Every structure is written in structure tokens, then in C-alpha cells.
Short mmCIF file of C-alpha atoms in Angstrom, two decimals:
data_model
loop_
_atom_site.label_atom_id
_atom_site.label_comp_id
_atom_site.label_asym_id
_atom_site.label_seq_id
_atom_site.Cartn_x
_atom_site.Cartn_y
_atom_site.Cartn_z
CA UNK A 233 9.56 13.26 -1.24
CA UNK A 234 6.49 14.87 -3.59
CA UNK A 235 4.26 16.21 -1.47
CA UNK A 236 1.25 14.19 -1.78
CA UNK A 237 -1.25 16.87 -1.46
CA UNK A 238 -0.19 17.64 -5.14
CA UNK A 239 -1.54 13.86 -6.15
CA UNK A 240 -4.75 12.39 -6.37
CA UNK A 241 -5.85 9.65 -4.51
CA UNK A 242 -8.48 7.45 -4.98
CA UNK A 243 -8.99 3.44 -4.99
CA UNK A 244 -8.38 1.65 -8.16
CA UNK A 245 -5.91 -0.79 -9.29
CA UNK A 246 -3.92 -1.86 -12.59
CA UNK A 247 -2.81 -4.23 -14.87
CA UNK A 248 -0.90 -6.16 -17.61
CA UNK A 249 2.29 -6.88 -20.27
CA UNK A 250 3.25 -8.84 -22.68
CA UNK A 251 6.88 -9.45 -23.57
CA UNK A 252 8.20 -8.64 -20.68
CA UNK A 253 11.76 -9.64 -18.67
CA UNK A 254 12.06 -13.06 -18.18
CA UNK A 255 11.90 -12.85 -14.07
CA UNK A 256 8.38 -10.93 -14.27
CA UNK A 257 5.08 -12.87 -14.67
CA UNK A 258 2.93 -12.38 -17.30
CA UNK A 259 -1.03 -12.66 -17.59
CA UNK A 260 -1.70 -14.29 -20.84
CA UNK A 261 -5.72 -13.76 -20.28
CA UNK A 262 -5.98 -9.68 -19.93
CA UNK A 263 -7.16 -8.78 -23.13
CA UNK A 264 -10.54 -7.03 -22.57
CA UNK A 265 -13.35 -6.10 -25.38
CA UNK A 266 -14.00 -2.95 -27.83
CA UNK A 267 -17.15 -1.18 -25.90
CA UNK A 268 -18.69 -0.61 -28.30
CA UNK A 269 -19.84 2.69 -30.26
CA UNK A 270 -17.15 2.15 -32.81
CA UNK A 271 -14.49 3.78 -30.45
CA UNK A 272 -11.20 2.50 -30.51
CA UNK A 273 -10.15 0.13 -27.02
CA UNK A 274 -8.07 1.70 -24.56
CA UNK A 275 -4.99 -0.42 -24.17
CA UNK A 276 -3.21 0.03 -20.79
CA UNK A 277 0.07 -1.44 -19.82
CA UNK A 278 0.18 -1.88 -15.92
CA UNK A 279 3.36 -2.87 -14.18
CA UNK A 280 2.20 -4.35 -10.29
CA UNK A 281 4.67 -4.34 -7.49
CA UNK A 282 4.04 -8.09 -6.87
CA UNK A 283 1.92 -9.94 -5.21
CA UNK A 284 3.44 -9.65 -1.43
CA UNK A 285 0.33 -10.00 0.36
CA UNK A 286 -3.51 -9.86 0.70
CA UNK A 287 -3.45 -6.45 -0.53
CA UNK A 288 -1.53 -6.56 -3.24
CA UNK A 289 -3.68 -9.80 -4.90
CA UNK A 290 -6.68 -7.59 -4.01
CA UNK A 291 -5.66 -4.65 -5.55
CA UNK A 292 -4.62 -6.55 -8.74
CA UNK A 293 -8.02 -8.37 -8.96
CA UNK A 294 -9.83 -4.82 -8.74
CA UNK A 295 -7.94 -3.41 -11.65
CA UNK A 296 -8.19 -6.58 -13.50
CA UNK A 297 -12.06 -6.58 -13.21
CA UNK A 298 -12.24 -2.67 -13.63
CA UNK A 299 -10.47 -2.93 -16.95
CA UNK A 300 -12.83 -5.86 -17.93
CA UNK A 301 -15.97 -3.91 -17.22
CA UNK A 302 -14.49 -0.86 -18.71
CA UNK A 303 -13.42 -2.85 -21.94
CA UNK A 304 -10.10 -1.63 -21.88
CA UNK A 305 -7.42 -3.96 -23.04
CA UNK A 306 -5.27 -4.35 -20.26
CA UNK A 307 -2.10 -5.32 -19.88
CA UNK A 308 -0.59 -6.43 -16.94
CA UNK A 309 2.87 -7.39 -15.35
CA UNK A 310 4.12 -8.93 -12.00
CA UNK A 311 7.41 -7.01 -10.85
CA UNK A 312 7.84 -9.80 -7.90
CA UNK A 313 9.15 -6.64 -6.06
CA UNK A 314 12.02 -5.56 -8.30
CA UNK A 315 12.80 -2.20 -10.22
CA UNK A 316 14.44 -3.44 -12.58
CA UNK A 317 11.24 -5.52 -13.66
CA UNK A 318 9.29 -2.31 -13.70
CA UNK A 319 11.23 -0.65 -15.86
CA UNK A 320 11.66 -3.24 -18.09
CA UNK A 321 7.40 -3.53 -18.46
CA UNK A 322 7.60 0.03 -18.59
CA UNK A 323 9.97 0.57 -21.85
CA UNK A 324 7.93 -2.58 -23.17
CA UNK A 325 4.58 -1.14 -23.26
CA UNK A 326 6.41 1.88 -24.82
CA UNK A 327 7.70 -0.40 -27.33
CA UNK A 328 3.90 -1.84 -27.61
CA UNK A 329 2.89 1.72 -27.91
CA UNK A 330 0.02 1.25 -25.23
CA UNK A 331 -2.25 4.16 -25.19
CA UNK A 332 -1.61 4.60 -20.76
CA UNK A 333 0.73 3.33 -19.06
CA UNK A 334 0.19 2.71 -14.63
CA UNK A 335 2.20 1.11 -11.95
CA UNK A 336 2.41 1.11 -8.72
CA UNK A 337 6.65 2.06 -8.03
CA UNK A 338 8.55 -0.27 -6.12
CA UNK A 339 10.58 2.42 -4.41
CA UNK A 340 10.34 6.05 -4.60
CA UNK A 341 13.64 6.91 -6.35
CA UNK A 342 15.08 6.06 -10.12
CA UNK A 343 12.21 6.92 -12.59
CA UNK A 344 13.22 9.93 -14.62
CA UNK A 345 14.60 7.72 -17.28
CA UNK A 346 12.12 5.74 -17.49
CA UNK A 347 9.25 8.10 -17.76
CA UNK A 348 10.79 10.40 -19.94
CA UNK A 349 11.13 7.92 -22.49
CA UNK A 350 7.32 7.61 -21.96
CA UNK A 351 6.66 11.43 -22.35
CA UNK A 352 9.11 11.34 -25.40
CA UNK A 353 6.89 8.80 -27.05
CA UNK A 354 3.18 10.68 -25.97
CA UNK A 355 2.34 7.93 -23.52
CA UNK A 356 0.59 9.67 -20.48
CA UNK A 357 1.31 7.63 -16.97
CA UNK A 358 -0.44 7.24 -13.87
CA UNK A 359 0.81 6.28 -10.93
CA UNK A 360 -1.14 4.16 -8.90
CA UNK A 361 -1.28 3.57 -5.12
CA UNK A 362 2.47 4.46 -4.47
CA UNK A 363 4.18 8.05 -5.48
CA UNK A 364 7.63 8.66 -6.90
CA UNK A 365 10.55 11.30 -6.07
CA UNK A 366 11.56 12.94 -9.22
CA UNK A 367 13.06 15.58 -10.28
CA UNK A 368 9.78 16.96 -13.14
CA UNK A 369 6.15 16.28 -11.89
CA UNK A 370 5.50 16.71 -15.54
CA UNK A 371 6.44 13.23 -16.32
CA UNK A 372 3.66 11.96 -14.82
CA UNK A 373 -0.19 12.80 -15.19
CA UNK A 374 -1.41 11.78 -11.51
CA UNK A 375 -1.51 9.74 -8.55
CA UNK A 376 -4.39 7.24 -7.22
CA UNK A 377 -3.77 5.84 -3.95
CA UNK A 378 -3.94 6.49 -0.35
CA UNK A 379 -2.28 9.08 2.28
CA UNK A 380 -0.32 6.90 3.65
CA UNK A 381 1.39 9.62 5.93
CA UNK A 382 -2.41 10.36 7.55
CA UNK A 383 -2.87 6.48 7.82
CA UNK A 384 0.17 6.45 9.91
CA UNK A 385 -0.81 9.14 12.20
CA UNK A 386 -4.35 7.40 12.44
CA UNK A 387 -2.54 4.28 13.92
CA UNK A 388 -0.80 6.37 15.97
CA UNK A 389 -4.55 7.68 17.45
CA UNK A 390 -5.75 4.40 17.73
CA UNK A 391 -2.84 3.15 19.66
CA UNK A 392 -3.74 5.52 22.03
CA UNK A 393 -7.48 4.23 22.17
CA UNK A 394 -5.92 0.21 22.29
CA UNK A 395 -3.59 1.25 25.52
CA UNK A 396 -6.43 3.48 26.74
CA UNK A 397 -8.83 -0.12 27.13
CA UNK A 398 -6.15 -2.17 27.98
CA UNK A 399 -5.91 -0.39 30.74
CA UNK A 400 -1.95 -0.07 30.18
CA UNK A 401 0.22 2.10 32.50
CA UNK A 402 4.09 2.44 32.13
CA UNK A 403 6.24 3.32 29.12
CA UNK A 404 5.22 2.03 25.64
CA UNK A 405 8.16 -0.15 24.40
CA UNK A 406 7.34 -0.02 20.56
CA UNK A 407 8.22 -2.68 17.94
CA UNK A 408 7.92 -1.21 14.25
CA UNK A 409 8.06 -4.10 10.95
CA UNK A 410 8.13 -1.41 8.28
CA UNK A 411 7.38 -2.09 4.67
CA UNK A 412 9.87 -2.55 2.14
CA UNK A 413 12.55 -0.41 2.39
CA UNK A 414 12.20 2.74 -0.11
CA UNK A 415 8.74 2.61 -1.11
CA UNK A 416 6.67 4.99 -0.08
CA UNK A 417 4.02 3.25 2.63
CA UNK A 418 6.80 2.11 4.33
CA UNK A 419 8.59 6.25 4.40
CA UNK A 420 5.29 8.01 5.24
CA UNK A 421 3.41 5.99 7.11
CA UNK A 422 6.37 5.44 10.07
CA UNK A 423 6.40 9.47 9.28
CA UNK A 424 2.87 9.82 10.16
CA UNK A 425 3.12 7.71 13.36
CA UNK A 426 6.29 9.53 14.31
CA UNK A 427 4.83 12.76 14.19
CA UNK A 428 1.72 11.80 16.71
CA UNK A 429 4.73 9.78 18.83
CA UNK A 430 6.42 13.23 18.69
CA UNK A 431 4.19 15.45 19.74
CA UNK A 432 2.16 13.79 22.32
CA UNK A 433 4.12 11.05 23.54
CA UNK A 434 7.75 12.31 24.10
CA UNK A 435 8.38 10.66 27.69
CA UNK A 436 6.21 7.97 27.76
CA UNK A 437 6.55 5.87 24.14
CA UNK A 438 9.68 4.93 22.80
CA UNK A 439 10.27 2.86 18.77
CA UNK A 440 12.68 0.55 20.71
CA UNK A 441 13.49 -1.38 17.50
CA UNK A 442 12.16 -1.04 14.13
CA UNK A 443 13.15 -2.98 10.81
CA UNK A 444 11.72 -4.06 7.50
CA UNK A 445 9.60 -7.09 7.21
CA UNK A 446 9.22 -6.39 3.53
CA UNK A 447 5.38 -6.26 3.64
CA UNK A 448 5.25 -10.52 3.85
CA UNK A 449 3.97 -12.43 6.40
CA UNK A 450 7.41 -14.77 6.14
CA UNK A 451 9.11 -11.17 7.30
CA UNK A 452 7.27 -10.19 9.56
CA UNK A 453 7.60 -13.68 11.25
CA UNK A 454 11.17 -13.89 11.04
CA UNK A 455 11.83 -10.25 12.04
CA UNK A 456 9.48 -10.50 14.78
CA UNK A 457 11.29 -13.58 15.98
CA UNK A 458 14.44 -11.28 15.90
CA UNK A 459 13.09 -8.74 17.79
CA UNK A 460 11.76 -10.32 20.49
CA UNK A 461 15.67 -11.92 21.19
CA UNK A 462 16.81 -8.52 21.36
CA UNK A 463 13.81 -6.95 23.15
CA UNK A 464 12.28 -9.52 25.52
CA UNK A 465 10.44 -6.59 27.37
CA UNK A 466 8.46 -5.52 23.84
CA UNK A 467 4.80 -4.30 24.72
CA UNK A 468 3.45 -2.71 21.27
CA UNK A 469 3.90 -4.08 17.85
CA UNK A 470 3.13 -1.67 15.03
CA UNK A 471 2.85 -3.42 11.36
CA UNK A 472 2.48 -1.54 8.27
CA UNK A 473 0.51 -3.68 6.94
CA UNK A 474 -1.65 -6.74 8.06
CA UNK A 475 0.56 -9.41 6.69
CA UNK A 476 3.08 -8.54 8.64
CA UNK A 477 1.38 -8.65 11.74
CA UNK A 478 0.26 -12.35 10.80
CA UNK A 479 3.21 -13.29 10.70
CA UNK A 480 4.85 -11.25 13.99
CA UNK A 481 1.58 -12.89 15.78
CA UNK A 482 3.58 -16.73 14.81
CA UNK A 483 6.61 -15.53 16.62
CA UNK A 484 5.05 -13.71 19.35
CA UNK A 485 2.77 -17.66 20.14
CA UNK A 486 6.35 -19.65 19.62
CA UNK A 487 7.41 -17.35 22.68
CA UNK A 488 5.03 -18.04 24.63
CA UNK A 489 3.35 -14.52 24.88
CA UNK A 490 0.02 -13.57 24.02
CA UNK A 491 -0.54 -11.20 20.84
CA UNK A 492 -3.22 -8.84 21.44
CA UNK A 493 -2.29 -8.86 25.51
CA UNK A 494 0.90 -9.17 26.48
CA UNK A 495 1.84 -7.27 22.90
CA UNK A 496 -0.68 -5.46 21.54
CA UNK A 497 -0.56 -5.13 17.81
CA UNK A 498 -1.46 -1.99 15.31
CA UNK A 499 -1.26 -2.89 12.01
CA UNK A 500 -2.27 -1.11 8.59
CA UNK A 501 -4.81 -2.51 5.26
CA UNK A 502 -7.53 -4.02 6.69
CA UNK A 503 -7.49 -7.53 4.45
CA UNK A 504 -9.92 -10.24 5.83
CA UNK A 505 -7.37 -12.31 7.35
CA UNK A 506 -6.39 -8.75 10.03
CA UNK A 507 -10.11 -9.04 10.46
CA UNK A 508 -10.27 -12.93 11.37
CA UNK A 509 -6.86 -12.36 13.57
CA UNK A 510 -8.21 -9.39 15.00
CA UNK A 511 -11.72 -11.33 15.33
CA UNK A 512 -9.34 -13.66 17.64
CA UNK A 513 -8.44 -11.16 19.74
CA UNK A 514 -4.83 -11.29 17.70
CA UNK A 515 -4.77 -7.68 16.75
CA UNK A 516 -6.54 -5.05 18.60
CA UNK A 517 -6.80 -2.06 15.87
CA UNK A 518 -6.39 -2.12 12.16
CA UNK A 519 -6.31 1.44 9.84
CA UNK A 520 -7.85 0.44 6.58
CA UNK A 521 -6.17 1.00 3.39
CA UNK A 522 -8.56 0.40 0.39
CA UNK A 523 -7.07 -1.48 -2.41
CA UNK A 524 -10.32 -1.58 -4.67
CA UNK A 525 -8.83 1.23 -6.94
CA UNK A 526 -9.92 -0.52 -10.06
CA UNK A 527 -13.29 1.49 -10.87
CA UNK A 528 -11.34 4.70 -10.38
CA UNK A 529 -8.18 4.19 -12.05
CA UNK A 530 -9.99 3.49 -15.23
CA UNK A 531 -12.06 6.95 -15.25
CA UNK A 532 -8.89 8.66 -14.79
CA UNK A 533 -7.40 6.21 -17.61
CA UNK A 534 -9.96 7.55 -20.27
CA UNK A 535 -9.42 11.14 -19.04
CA UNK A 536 -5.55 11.15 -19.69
CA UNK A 537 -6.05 9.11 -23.23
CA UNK A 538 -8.52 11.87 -23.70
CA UNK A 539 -6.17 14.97 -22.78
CA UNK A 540 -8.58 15.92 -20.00
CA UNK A 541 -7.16 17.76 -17.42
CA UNK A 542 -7.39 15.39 -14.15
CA UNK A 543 -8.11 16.41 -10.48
CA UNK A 544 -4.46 16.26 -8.31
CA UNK A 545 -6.30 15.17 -5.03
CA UNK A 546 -9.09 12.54 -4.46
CA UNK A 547 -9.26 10.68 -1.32
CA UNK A 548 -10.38 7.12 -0.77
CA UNK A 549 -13.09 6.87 2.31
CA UNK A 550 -11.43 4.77 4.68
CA UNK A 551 -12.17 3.68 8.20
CA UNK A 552 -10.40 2.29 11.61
CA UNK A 553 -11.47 -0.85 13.46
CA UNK A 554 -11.06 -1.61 16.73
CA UNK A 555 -10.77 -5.41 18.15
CA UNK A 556 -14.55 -5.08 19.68
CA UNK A 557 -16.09 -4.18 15.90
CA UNK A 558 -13.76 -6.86 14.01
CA UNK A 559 -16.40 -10.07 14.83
CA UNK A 560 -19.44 -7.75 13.07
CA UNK A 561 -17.58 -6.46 10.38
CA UNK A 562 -15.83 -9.57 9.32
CA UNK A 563 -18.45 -10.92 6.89
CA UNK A 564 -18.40 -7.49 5.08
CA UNK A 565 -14.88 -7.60 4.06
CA UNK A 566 -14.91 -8.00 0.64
CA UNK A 567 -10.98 -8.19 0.17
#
């Protein structure tokens, strides 16, 4: 795994393709306008992960109206969560001859190819929210996204503040729905909560079962279903990502417990519905994860068509909520 301190992160999202394989979506209205000045229009080619959860739509949206606003010509392409889509929108905007290509990788491993047909044809890349293993950091010009290894040690943290009101004595029998399998939220931010586990919680919390949920609520509800067969005696439930936990909370009411008491939930993203759940008294702590990285992505968009040298390290501002601040932040959420 890169290290991501070599990356910049930031908020801004992506978008777009035309002629694409036949199992990825395509938006037909992405086209944006010249802005003006006689300058030629940026044309980027973005290749999404999908469109998995509340996140994901919101991130999409921000780099759809970002491009708009910036006049760029964008785009964009649904991967519905497969490689093999990406890649395919990838060597099509080569073939298009965008002037940037960005995506968001599905998984973290199997992109040299790919992007080195890119560099071969002079098309810079960015990645966007997720990073990539590979084996020449040349290949690409930057990341924008999140640390997604610091937003697992930050649930960690506020784990310890949720058992700390509860009032909760006894070992910490943990339930962990990871993300989808490979990509990098799901790697670093069970890395980040591992290490705070680790290090100050040795005897007295314990990952009893963990297993991917695939970032949809429909996993998380049929996983969490699973796990609480297997492990009756569950008392935490940490969800990397909000969607997730939605959909654990389902299977933890069909059992007749109470989410948010008898299992208190930690989840990751911070999408309205973790707010109104949390609001509920459903989820008791949520680490936000910004997906408004629209606005940014398209600054560093112009830089890289512009051979500007880019910054490897930008950090989004991001905050934790606990269950007691969900009811007055609600109505702010603007994703």
C-alpha cells in the first residue's frame, strides 16, 4: 500500500464517458460549456465506483456540478463496482483522447496497464477519493480524497467516548462490516481502528467477527443478520460507512435488541440518513468523510492539463459527531 502521506487529499468528485462497456451506465447529459476567453474546454473522462450508497450519489453530484460551474466537459461513467468497467472507461477516454482522466479505483491492485497506456498517450490522471498500489507513482499525477487510515483511528477514539457515556463496563465484543473487499477505505480504515484497538485496548476489546458488507445497506443487513447467529453476545458494531450501519440497525430491530443500547454502533461518512438514525438514538458516533470533492478536483484538473506541478498532500476538514449533537446538526447536512 502507497503511503498516503505522498497523496493529496482534498474533497472533490468526478465524472463521465461515452462509449463505454455495455454493463456500465452512461450519463448522456454531462457535456458542460466553453468558459469563455476563447480557451479551449477541458474535457475530463471520470470513471465512478458506482453508486453503492449515500456517499457515493453525493460525491458524484459534487463533481457533476463542479465540472458544470467550471465549464469543463465532463465525462462520466458508472463502474456498478467492477474493475473491469473501469478499465474499460479508462482505455475509452484514451481512445476519446480526453484532456484528464479521474476515477475513484475499485480496489487497490491491477492498474499499471491501464495507466500506462494513459501516460503513453500524454493523458495526466488523478485519482480521486481512493488510492492505488502500483508498482510507478509516476503513472499517476495525484490523489484527492480522505485519510481513511486517521478516520479509522478517529472511530476508534470515539468509541472510547460512546462506551465512556454509556456507562459500559466488561469486555468490548466488536462486530466489524468492512467495505468492499480490496479497496482502500475498507484496508486502512479497519488499519486505523486496529492500531488504537492495539495499543490501548489489548485485554479489554476484542473484533469478535468482522466481514464485508460491501459498503450497501442490503450488506450490511444481511451480514449483520449473520453475525448476530454466530455472536448472540455482540455489544459494539463498527460500520465503515453509514449505509452499512442502516442496514445492520434492520437486523439488530428483527432480533429484538436495541441499536444504539444494547449494540452500540460506530460508523464512518456522515450522510444525512447516519444523522436522522443517529438523531433516533440508532447510532451513537459517526466520523465524517466529506464527499463534496467536486470544487477541488477541478482546480487540480486545470493544473495537470496545464503541466503545473500539484501539491501531494491536502486534507479535507472533517469532523466527529456524537449521538447528543446529531438532532442540531441534522438540518445542516447538505449530503
Amino acid at each position: 500500500m502507497l503511503n498516503r502521506r505522498n497523496f493529496l487529499t482534498a474533497a472533490v468528485g468526478v465524472a463521465a464517458a461515452g462509449g463505454l462497456a455495455a454493463c456500465a451506465k452512461k450519463d448522456e447529459g454531462a457535456s458542460g460549456s466553453s468558459s469563455g476567453g476563447g480557451s479551449k474546454t477541458i474535457t475530463l473522462g471520470f470513471s465512478q465506483v458506482g453508486s453503492e450508497s449515500g456517499w457515493r450519489t453525493a460525491n458524484s453530484q459534487s463533481v457533476k456540478d463542479a465540472a458544470k460551474e467550471a465549464g469543463y466537459t465532463l465525462k462520466f461513467s458508472d463502474a456498478q463496482q467492477k474493475q473491469e468497467n473501469q478499465i474499460s472507461a479508462i482505455r475509452s477516454y484514451i481512445a476519446q483522447k480526453v484532456d484528464v482522466i479521474a476515477f475513484s479505483p475499485v480496489v487497490v491492485t491491477g492498474w499499471d496497464a491501464v495507466l500506462k497506456e494513459a501516460k503513453a498517450a500524454k493523458i495526466p490522471v488523478v485519482l480521486t477519493d481512493r488510492s492505488v498500489e502500483t508498482s510507478d507513482e509516476s503513472l499517476y499525477a495525484t490523489l484527492v480524497g480522505s485519510d481513511f487510515t486517521d478516520e479509522g483511528r478517529r472511530a476508534a477514539k470515539i468509541l472510547e467516548k460512546v462506551l465512556e457515556k454509556a456507562g459500559h463496563k466488561g469486555a468490548v465484543k466488536i462486530a466489524q462490516l468492512e467495505g468492499t473487499t480490496g479497496a482502500a477505505p475498507a484496508i486502512e480504515r479497519a488499519k486505523g481502528f486496529k492500531e488504537v484497538m492495539d495499543a490501548s485496548h489489548k485485554d479489554d476489546w476484542k473484533i469478535v467477527v468482522s466481514q464485508t458488507g460491501d459498503f450497501t445497506r442490503a450488506g450490511g443487513k444481511q451480514v449483520m443478520a449473520a453475525f448476530l447467529q454466530s455472536n448472540p453476545d455482540i455489544n459494539v458494531l463498527f460500520a465503515h460507512n453509514d449505509d452499512m450501519a442502516i442496514g445492520a440497525i434492520q437486523s439488530i430491530e428483527a432480533a429484538g435488541k436495541k441499536p444504539g443500547k444494547d449494540i452500540l454502533i460506530v460508523s464512518i461518512d456522515g450522510v444525512k440518513d447516519g444523522f436522522v438514525a443517529m438523531s433516533e438514538g440508532k447510532i451513537n458516533a459517526i466520523v465524517e468523510c466529506n464527499p463534496l470533492l467536486g470544487p477541488q478536483l477541478m482546480e487540480v484538473v486545470k493544473k495537470v492539463k496545464d503541466g503545473e506541478t500539484v501539491e501531494r498532500w491536502i486534507k479535507t476538514e472533517e469532523s466527529d459527531f456524537m449521538q447528543d449533537q446529531a438532532a442540531a446538526a441534522l438540518p445542516d447536512r447538505k449530503y
